[in-house]
PDB file of C-alpha atoms and ligand atoms in Angstrom:
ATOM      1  CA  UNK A  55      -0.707  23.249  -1.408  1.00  0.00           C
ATOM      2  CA  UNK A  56      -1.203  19.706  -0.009  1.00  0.00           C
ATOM      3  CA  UNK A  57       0.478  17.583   3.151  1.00  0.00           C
ATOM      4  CA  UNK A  58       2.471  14.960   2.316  1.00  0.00           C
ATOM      5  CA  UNK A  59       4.168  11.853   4.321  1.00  0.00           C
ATOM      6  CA  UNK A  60       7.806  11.229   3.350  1.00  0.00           C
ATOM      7  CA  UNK A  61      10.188   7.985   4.245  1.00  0.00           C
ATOM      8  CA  UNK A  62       9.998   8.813   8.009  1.00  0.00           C
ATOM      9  CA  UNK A  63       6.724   6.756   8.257  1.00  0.00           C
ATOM     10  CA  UNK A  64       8.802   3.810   6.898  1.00  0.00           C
ATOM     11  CA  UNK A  65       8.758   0.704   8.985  1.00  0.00           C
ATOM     12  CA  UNK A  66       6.603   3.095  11.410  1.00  0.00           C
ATOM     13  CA  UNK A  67       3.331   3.143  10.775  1.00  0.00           C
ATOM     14  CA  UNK A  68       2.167   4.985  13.923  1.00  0.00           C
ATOM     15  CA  UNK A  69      -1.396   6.094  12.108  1.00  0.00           C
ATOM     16  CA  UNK A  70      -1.981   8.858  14.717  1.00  0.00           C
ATOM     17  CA  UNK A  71      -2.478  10.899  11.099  1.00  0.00           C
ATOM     18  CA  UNK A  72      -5.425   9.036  10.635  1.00  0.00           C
ATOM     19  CA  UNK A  73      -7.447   9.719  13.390  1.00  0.00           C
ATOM     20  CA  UNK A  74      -7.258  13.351  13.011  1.00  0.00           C
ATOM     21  CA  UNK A  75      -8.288  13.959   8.838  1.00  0.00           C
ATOM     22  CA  UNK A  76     -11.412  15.256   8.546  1.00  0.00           C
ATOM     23  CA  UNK A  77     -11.537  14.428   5.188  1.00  0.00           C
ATOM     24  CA  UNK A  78     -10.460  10.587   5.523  1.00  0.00           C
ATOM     25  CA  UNK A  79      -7.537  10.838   2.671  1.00  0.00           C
ATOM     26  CA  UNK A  80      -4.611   8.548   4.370  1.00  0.00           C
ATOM     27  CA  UNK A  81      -3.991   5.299   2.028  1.00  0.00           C
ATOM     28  CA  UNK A  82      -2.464   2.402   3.674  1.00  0.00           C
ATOM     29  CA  UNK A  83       0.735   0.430   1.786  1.00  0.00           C
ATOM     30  CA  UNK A  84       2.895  -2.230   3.650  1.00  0.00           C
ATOM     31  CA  UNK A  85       4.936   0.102   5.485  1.00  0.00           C
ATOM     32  CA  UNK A  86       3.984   3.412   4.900  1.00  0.00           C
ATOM     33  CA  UNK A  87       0.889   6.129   4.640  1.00  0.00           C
ATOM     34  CA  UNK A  88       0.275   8.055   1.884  1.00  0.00           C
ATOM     35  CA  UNK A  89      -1.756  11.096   1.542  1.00  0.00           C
ATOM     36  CA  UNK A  90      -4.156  11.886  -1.620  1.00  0.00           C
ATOM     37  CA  UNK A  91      -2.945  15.699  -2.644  1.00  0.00           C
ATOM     38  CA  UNK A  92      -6.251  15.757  -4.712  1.00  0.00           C
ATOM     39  CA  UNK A  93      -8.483  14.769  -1.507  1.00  0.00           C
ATOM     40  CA  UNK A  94      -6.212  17.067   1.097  1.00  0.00           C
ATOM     41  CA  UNK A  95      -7.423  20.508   1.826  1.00  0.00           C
ATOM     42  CA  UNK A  96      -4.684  21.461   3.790  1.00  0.00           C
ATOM     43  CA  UNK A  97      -6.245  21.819   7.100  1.00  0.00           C
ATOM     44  CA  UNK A  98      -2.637  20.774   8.571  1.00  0.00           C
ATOM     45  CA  UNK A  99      -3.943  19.022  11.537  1.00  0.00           C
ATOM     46  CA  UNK A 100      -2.497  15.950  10.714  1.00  0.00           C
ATOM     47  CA  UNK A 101       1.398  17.665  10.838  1.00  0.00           C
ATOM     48  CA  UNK A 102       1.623  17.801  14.572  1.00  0.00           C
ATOM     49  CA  UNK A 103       0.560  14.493  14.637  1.00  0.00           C
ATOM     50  CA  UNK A 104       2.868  12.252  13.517  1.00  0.00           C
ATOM     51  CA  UNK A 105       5.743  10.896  15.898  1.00  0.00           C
ATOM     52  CA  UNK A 106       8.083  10.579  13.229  1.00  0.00           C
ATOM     53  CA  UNK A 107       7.513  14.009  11.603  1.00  0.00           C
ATOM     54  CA  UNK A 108       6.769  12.454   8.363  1.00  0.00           C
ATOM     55  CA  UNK A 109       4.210  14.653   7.167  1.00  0.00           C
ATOM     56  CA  UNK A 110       4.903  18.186   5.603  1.00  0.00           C
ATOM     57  CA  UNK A 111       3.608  20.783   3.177  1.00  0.00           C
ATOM     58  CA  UNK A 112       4.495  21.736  -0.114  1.00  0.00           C
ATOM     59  CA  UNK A 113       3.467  22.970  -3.229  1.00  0.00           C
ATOM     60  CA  UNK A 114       6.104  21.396  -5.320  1.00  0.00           C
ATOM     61  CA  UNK A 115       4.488  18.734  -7.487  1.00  0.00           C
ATOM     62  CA  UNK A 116       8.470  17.587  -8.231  1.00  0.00           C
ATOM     63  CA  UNK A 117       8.560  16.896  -5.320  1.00  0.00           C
ATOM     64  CA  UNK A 118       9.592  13.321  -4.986  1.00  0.00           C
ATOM     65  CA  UNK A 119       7.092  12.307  -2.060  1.00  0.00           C
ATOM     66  CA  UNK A 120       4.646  14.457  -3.811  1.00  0.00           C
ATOM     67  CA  UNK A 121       4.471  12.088  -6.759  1.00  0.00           C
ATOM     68  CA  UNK A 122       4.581   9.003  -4.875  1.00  0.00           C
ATOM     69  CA  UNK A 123       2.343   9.783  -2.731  1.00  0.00           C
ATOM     70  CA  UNK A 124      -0.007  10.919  -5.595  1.00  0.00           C
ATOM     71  CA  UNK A 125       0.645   7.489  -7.107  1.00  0.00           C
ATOM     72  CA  UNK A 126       0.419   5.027  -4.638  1.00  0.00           C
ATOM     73  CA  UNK A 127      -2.953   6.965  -3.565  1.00  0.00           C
ATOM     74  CA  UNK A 128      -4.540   7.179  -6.831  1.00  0.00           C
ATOM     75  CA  UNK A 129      -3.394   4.916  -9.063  1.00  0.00           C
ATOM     76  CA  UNK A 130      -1.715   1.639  -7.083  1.00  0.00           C
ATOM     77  CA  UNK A 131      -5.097   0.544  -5.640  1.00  0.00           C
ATOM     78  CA  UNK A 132      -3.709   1.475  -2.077  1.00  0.00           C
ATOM     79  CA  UNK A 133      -7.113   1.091   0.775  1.00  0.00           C
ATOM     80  CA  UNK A 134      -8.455   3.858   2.741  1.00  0.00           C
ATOM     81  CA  UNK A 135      -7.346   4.028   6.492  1.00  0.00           C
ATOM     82  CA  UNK A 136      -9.508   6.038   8.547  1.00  0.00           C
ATOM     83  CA  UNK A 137      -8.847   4.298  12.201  1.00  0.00           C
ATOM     84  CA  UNK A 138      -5.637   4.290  14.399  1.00  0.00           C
ATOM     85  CA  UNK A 139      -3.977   1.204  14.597  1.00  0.00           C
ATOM     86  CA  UNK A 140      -1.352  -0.150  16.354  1.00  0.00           C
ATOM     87  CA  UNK A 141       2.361   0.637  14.533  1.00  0.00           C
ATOM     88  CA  UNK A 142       4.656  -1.627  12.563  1.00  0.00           C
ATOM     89  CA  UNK A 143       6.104  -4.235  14.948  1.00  0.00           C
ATOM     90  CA  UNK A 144       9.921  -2.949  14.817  1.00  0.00           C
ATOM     91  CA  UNK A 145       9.152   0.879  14.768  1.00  0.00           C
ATOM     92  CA  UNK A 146      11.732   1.626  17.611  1.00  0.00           C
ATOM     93  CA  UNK A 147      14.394   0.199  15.712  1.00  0.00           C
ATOM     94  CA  UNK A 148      13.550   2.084  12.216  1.00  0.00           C
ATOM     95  CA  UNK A 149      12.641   5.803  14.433  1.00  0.00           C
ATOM     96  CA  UNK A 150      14.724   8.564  13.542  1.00  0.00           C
ATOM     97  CA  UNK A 151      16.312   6.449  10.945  1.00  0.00           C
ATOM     98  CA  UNK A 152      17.213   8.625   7.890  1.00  0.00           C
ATOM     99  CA  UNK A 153      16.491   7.854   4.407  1.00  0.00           C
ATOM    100  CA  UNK A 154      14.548   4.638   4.652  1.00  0.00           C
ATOM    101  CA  UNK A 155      13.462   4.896   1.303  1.00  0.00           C
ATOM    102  CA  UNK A 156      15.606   1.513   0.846  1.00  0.00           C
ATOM    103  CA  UNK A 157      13.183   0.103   3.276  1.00  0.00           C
ATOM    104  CA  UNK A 158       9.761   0.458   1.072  1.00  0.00           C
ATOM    105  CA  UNK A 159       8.162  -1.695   0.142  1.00  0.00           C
ATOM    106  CA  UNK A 160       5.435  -2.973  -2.106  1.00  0.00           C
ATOM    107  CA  UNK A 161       3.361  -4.689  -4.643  1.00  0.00           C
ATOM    108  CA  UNK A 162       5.038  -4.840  -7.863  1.00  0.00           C
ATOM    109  CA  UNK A 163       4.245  -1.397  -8.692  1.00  0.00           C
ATOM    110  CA  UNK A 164       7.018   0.969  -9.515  1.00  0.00           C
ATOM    111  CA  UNK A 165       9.916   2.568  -8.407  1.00  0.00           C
ATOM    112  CA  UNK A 166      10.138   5.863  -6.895  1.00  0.00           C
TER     113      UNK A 166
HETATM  114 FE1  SF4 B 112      -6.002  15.341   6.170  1.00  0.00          FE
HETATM  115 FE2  SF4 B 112      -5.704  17.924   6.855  1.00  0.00          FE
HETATM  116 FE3  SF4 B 112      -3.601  16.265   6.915  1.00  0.00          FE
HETATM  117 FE4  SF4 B 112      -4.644  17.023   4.576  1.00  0.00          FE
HETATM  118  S1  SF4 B 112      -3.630  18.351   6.047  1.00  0.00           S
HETATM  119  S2  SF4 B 112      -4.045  14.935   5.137  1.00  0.00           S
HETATM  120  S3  SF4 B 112      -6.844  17.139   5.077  1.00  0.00           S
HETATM  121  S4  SF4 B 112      -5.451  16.135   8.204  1.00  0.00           S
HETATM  122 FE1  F3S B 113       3.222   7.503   9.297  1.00  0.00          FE
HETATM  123 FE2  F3S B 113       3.365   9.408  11.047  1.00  0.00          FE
HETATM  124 FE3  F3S B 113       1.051   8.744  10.126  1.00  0.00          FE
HETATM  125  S1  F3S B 113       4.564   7.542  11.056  1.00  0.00           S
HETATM  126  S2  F3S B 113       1.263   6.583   9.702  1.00  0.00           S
HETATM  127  S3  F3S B 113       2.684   9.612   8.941  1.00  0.00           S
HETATM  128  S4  F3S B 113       1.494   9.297  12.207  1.00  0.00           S
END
């Protein structure tokens, strides 16, 4: 099993997630946080964490957020985040917002 962050953390950002990992395996894209399934070990701290309620378990590696998360942590060059920063400048407006997977965005990588 692994943690994963889905679209909630679009256009959010909070990075409270960050803060908590004691194993440092949060990547940082324009708007969003991704996890590193491989790096995880499913301590589940991070969970209770986020504002948004982004982050969940599963063991499903069909899982739509589990492969993009896989991806954009191991393979699109995303950087490490291991400190708290401020959020995205517009989170109120996106919070609670459902299905902002519109809203990602990117380098040119790939679709999800
Ligand atoms: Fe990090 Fe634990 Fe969350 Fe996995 S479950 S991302 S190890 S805080
Ligand atoms: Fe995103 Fe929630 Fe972390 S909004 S950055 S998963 S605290």
């Amino acid at each position: 099993m692994t943690y994963t962050v889905n679209d909630k953390c679009i256009m959010c950002k909070h990075t409270d997630c960050v803060e908590v990992c004691p194993v440092d395996c949060f990547y940082e894209g324009e708007n969003m946080l991704v996890i590193n399934p491989d790096e995880c070990i499913d301590c589940g701290v991070c969970e209770p964490e986020c504002p948004e309620d982004a982050i969940y378990a599963t063991d499903d590696e069909e899982d739509p957020w589990y492969k993009h998360n896989l991806y954009f942590s191991e393979e699109a060059n995303w950087p490490n985040i291991t400190d708290a920063k401020d959020p995205m400048l517009e989170y109120e407006k996106y919070s609670g917002q459902s299905d902002k997977t519109k809203l990602f965005k990117k380098l040119p990588y790939k679709e999800i």
